[in-house]
Coordinates of C-alpha atoms in Angstrom, one line a residue:
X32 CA 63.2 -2.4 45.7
X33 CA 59.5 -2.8 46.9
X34 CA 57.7 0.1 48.2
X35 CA 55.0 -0.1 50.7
X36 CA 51.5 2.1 49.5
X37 CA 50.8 5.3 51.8
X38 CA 47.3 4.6 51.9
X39 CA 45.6 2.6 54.3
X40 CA 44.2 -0.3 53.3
X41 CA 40.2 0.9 54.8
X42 CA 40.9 4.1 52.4
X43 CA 41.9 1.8 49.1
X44 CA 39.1 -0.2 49.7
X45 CA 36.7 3.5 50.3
X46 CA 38.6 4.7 46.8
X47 CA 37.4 1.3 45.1
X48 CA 33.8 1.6 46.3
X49 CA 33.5 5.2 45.4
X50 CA 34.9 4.6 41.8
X51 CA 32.3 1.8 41.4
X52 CA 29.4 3.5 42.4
X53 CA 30.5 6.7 39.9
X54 CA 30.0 4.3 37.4
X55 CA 27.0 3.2 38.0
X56 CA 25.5 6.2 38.2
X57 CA 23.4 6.9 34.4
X58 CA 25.4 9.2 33.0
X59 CA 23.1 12.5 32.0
X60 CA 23.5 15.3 28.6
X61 CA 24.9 17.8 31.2
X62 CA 26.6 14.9 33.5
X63 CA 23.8 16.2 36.4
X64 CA 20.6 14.7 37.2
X65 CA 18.2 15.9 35.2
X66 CA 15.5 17.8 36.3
X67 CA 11.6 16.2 35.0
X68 CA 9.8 18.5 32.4
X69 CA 6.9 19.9 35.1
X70 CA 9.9 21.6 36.3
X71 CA 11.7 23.0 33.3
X72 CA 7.9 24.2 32.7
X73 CA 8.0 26.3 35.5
X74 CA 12.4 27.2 35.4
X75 CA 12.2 28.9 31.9
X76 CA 14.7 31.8 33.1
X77 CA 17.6 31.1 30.2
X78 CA 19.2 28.8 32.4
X79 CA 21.0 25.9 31.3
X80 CA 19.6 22.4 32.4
X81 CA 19.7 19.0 31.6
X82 CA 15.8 18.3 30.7
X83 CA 14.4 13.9 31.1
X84 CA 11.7 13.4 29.1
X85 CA 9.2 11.4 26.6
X86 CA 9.4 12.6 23.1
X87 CA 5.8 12.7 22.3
X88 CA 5.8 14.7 19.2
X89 CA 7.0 17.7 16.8
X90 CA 5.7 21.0 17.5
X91 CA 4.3 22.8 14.8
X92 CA 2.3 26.2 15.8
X93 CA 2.2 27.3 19.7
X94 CA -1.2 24.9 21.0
X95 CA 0.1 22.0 18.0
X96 CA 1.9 19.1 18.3
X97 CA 1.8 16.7 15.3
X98 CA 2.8 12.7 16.3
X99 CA 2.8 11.6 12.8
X100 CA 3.9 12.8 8.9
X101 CA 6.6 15.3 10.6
X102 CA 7.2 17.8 8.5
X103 CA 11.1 18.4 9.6
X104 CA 13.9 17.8 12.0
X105 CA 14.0 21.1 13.6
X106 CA 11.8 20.4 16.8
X107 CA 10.3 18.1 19.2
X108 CA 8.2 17.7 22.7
X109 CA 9.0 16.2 25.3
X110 CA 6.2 15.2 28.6
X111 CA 7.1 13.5 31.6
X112 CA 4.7 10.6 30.5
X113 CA 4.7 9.1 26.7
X114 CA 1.1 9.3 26.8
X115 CA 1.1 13.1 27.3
X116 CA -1.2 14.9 24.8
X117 CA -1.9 18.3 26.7
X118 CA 0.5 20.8 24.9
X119 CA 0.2 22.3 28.1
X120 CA 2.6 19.7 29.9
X121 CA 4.8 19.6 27.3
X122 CA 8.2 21.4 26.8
X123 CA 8.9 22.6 23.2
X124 CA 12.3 21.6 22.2
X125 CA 14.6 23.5 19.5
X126 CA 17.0 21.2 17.2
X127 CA 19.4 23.0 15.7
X128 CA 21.7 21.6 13.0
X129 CA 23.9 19.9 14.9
X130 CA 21.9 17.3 16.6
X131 CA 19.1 17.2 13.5
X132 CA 20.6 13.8 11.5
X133 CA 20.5 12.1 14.8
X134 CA 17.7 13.5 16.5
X135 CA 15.0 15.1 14.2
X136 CA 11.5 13.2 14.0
X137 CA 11.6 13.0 10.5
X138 CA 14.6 11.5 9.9
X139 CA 14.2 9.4 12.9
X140 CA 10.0 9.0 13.5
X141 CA 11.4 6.0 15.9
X142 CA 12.1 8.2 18.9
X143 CA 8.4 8.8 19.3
X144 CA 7.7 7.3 22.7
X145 CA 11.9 7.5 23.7
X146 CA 13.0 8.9 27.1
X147 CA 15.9 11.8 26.3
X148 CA 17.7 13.5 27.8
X149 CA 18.3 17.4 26.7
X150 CA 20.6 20.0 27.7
X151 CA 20.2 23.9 27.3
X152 CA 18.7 27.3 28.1
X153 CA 15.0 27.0 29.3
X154 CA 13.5 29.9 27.3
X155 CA 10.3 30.3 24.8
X156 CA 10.1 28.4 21.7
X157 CA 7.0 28.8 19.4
X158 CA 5.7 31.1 22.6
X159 CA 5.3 28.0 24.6
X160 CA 7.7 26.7 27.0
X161 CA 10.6 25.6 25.5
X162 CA 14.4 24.5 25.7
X163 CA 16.3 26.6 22.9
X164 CA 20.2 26.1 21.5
X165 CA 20.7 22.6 22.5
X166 CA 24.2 22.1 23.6
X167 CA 23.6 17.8 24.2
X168 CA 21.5 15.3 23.3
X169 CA 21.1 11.8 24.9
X170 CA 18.7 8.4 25.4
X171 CA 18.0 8.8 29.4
X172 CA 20.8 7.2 31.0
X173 CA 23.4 7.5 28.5
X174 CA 26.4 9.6 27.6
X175 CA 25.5 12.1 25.7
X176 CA 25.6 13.6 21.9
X177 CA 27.3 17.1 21.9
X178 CA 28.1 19.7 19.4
X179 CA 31.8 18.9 20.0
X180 CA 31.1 15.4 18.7
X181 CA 28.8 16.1 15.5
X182 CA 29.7 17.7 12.6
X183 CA 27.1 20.4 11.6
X184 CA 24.8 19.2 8.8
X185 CA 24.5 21.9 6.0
X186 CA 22.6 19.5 3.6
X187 CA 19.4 22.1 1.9
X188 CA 17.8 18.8 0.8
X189 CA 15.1 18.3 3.6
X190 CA 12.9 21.6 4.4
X191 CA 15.4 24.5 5.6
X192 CA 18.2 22.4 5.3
X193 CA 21.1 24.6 6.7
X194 CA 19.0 27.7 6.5
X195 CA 17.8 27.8 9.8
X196 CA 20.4 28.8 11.3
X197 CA 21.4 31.6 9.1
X198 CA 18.3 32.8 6.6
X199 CA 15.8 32.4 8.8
X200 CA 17.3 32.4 12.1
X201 CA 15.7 35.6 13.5
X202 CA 11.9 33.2 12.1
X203 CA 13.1 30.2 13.9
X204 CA 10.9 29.7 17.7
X205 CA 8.1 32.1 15.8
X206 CA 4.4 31.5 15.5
X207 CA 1.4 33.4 14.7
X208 CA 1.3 37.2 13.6
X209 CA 5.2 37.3 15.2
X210 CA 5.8 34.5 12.6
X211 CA 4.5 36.5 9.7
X212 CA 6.1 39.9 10.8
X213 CA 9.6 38.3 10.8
X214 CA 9.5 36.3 7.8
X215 CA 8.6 39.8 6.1
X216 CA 11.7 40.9 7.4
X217 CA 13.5 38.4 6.0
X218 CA 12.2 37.9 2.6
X219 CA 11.6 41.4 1.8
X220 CA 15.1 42.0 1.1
X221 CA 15.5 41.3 -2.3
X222 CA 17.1 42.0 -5.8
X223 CA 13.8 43.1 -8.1
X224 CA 13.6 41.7 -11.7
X225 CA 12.0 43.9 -14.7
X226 CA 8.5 42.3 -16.4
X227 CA 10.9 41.6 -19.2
X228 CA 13.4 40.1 -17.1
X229 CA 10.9 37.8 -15.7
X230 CA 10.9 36.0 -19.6
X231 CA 14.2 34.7 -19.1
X232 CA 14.1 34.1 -15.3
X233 CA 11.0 31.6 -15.8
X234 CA 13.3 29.5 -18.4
X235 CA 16.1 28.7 -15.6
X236 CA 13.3 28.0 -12.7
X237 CA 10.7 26.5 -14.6
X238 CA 12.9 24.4 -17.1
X239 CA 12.2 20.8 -17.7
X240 CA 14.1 18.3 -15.8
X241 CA 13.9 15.9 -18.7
X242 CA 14.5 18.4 -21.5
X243 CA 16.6 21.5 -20.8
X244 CA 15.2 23.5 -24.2
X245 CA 11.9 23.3 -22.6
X246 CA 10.0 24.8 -19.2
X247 CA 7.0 22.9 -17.6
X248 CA 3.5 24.8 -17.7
X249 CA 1.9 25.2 -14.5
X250 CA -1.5 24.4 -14.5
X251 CA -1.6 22.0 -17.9
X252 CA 2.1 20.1 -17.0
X253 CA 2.8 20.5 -20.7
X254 CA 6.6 20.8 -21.5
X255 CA 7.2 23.4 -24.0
X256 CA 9.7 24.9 -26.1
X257 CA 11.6 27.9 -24.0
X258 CA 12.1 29.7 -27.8
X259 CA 7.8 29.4 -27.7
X260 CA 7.3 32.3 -25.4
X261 CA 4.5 35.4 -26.3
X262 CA 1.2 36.1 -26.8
X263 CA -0.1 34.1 -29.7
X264 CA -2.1 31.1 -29.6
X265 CA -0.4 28.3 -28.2
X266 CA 2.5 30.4 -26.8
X267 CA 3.2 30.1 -23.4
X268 CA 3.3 33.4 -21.2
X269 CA 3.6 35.1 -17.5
X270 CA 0.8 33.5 -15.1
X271 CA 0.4 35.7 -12.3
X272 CA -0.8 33.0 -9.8
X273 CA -1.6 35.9 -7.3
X274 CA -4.1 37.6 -9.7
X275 CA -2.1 40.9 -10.3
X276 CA -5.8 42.7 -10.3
X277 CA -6.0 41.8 -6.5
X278 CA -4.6 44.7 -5.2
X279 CA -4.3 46.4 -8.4
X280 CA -0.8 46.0 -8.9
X281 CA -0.1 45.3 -12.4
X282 CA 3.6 44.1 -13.9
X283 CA 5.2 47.3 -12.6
X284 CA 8.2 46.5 -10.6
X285 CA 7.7 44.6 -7.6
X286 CA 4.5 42.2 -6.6
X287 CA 3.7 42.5 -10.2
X288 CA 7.6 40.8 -11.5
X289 CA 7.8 39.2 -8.6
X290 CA 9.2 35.4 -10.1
X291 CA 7.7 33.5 -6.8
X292 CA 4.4 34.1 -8.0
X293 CA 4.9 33.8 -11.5
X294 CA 5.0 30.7 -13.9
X295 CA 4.9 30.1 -17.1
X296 CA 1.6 28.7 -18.9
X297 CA -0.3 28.4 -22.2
X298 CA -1.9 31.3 -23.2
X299 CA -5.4 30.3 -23.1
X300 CA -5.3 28.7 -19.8
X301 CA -4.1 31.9 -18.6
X302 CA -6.6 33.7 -19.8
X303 CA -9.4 31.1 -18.4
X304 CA -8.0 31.1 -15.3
X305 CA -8.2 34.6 -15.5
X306 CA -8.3 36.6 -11.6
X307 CA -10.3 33.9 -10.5
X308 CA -9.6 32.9 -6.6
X309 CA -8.6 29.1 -5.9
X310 CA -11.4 26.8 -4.7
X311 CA -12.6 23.4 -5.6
X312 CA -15.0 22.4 -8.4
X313 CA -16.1 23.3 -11.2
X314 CA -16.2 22.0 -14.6
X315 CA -12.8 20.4 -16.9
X316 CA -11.1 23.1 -17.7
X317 CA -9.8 23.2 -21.6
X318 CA -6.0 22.2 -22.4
X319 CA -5.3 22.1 -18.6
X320 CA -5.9 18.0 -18.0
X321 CA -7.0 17.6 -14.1
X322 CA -7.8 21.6 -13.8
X323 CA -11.6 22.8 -12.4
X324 CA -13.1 26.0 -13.4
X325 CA -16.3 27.6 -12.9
X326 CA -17.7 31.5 -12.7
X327 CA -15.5 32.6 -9.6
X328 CA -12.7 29.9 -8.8
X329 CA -9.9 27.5 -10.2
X330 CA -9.2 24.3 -9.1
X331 CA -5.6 23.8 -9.7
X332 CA -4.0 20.2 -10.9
X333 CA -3.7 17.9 -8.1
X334 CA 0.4 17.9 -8.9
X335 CA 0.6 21.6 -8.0
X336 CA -2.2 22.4 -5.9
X337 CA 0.5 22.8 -3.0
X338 CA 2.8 25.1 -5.6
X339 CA -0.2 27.1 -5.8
X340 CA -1.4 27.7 -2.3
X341 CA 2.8 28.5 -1.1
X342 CA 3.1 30.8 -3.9
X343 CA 0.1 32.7 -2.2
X344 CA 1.1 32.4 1.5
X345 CA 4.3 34.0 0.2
X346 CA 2.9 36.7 -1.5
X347 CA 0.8 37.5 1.7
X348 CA 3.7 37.5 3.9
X349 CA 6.4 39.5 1.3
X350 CA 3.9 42.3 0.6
X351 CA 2.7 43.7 4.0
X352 CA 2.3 47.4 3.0
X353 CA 5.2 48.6 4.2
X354 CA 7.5 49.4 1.1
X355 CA 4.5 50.8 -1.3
X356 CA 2.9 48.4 -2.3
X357 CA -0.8 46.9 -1.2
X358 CA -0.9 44.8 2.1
X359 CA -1.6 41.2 0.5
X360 CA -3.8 39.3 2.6
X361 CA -5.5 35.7 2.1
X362 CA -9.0 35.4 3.2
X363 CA -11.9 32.8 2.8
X364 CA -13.6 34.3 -0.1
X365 CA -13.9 34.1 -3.7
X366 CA -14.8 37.2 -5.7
X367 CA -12.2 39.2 -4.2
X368 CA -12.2 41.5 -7.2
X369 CA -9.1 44.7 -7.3
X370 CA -9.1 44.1 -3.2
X371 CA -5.8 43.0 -2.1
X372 CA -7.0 39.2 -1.2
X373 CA -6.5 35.8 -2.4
X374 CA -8.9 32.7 -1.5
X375 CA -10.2 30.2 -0.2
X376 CA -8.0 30.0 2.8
X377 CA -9.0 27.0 4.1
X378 CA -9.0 25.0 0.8
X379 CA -5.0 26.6 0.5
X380 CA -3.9 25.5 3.5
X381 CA -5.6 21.8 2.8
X382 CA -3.8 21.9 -0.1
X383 CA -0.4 22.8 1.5
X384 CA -1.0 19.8 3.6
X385 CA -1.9 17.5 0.6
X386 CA 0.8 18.2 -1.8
X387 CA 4.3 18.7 -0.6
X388 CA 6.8 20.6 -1.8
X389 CA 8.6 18.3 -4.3
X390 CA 12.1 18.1 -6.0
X391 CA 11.1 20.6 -8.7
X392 CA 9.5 23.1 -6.2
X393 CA 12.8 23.0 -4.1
X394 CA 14.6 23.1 -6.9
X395 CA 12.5 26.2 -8.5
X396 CA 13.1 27.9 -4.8
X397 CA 16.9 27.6 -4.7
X398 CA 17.3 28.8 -8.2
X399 CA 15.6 32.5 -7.5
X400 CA 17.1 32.6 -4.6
X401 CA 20.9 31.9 -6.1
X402 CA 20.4 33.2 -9.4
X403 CA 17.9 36.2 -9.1
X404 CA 16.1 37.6 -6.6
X405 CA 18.3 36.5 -3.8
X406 CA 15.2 35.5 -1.5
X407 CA 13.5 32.3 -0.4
X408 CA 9.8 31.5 -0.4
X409 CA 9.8 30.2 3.5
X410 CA 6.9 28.0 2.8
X411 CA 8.5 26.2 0.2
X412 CA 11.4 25.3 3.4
X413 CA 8.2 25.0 5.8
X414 CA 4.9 23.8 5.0
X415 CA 3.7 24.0 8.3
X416 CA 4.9 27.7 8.9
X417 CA 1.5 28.4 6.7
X418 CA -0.8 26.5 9.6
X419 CA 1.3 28.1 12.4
X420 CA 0.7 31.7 10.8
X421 CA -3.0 31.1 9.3
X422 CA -4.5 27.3 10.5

């Protein structure tokens, strides 16, 4: 039995045109038209909105946005032209773990110049204008790339790895002297290892890659027997690499035994390197291959120039005064003496730049914080946290 249709044939032929013109409407993040970034500029009330714009960028400090050599995939910036380079007219944007395979700059440096589409809360990130908590992602005009569609990425390999989210989450958005305050609140909670306890802590996060019975010297890059550790000639022993007689603190519990700061090396180039500040120049300095020395200041090796100046910015941002102990501070000096500073500031921070955290750095990092003093040297999982706080 045939049934006639209940619909006029004017309204089947209205249902038809109205289907077809649905879907061939771009498809936005939050399924609304998006709104340009001018505006999300001026809407950041915590709203939710769908954001179109050119990704022109990864912000790294409040007034800095970097367009090549990203450092991570935690953030980008979007303009409403791909030429932008005001910071001013750009809106910071937040990637959280979800969307960071896909859509951070330094897994993907091809987005550079791409028109997105973002949804979430318009609110402050890096104390600029920003979109925070991503709930899509999407190239303009297509469907989007949700957190009910990716699974969360919890690799530690790249810097912060799944940390982010959990460690440093209160850090995250941060820049400047807020930066610095809340990485102290972080990192300052911590289990504290005895000056003899630091002898067997340094042969876990300092051992050899190649030959377990051995740890790697700092400043010469000799590999040397673990067993070899004292104070003879030749031995190997406890470099404070934040001179413990700036501030006075001696090997007493805390800055003193502090293993993020400490690494083994030969005797003698310990006691050349003495309290001397970091700077470049100088003339070759004995059994350390590649290291500078002169009256005031130590030139580092250029393999762990980087080592050195994040072992520093740590120190200066784990010791703030609060908890008995001097207020670390780095300035641009050499000749700091017993006065709780560490220089040359610039010359750190070049070297931060320069020389990368590496496989055993990360390695060194993750070890303390698993197996010892249950905290994480931040710069270590951000390089560029040191030019956002200091630069």
């Amino acid at each position: 039995m045939r049934y006639k249709s209940l619909l006029h044939p004017l309204a089947v032929v209205a249902s038809v045109v109205v289907v077809a013109t649905a879907l061939l409407v771009p498809s936005t993040a939050a399924g609304a038209a998006p709104i340009t970034v001018a505006q999300a500029i001026g809407q950041q009330n915590g709203v939710s909105a769908t954001v179109r714009g050119y990704v022109v960028g990864q912000p790294t400090a409040t007034s800095t946005v970097v367009r090549s050599g990203f450092p991570s995939d935690y953030a980008l910036a979007l303009a409403d032209s791909p030429g932008q380079t005001a910071t001013g007219q750009m809106l910071y944007v937040q990637i959280t773990s979800s969307f960071r395979a896909q859509w951070g700059l330094r897994s993907n440096p091809s987005l550079l110049g791409r028109q997105v589409d973002v949804t979430g809360p318009l609110g402050a990130y890096f104390s600029h204008a920003g979109l925070t908590s991503p709930t899509a992602f999407a190239f303009a005009g297509t469907s989007p790339t949700s957190t009910t569609t990716v699974r969360p990425t919890t690799t530690t390999s790249a810097p912060g790895g799944g940390y982010d989210d959990t460690y440093y989450r209160t850090a995250i958005g941060k820049s400047g002297t807020a930066l610095k305050t809340a990485l102290n609140g972080i990192v300052r909670t911590q289990t504290k290892l005895s000056y003899d306890q630091v002898w067997e802590a340094l042969k876990v996060t300092d051992q050899d890659p190649a030959n377990s019975a051995n740890v790697i010297l700092l400043y010469s890059g000799r590999s040397q027997a673990k067993t070899t550790n004292g104070g003879n000639a030749n031995d190997w022993n406890r470099e404070h690499v934040w001179a413990k007689s700036h501030g006075d603190f001696g090997t007493a519990t805390g800055p003193g035994t502090d293993v993020h700061h400490l690494r083994p090396e030969d005797v003698s180039v310990n006691a050349n390197r003495g309290n001397k500040d970091f700077d470049t120049g100088g003339s070759a300095a004995g059994e350390a291959p590649g290291n500078y020395t002169d009256a005031d200041s130590w030139e580092p090796r250029d393999a762990v120039k980087g080592d050195v100046a994040r072992m520093l910015f740590y120190m200066a941002v784990r010791y703030e005064g609060g908890d008995g102990w001097p207020d670390l501070e780095m300035n641009n000096a050499v000749n700091n003496g017993t006065a709780p500073y560490h220089g040359r500031l610039p010359v750190l921070l070049r070297w931060n730049a320069q020389d990368p955290p590496d496989a055993f750095e990360k390695r060194r990092n993750q070890v303390i914080y698993e197996s010892f003093q249950h905290n994480r040297n931040p710069f270590v999982d951000h390089p560029e946290w040191a030019t956002s706080i200091w630069g």
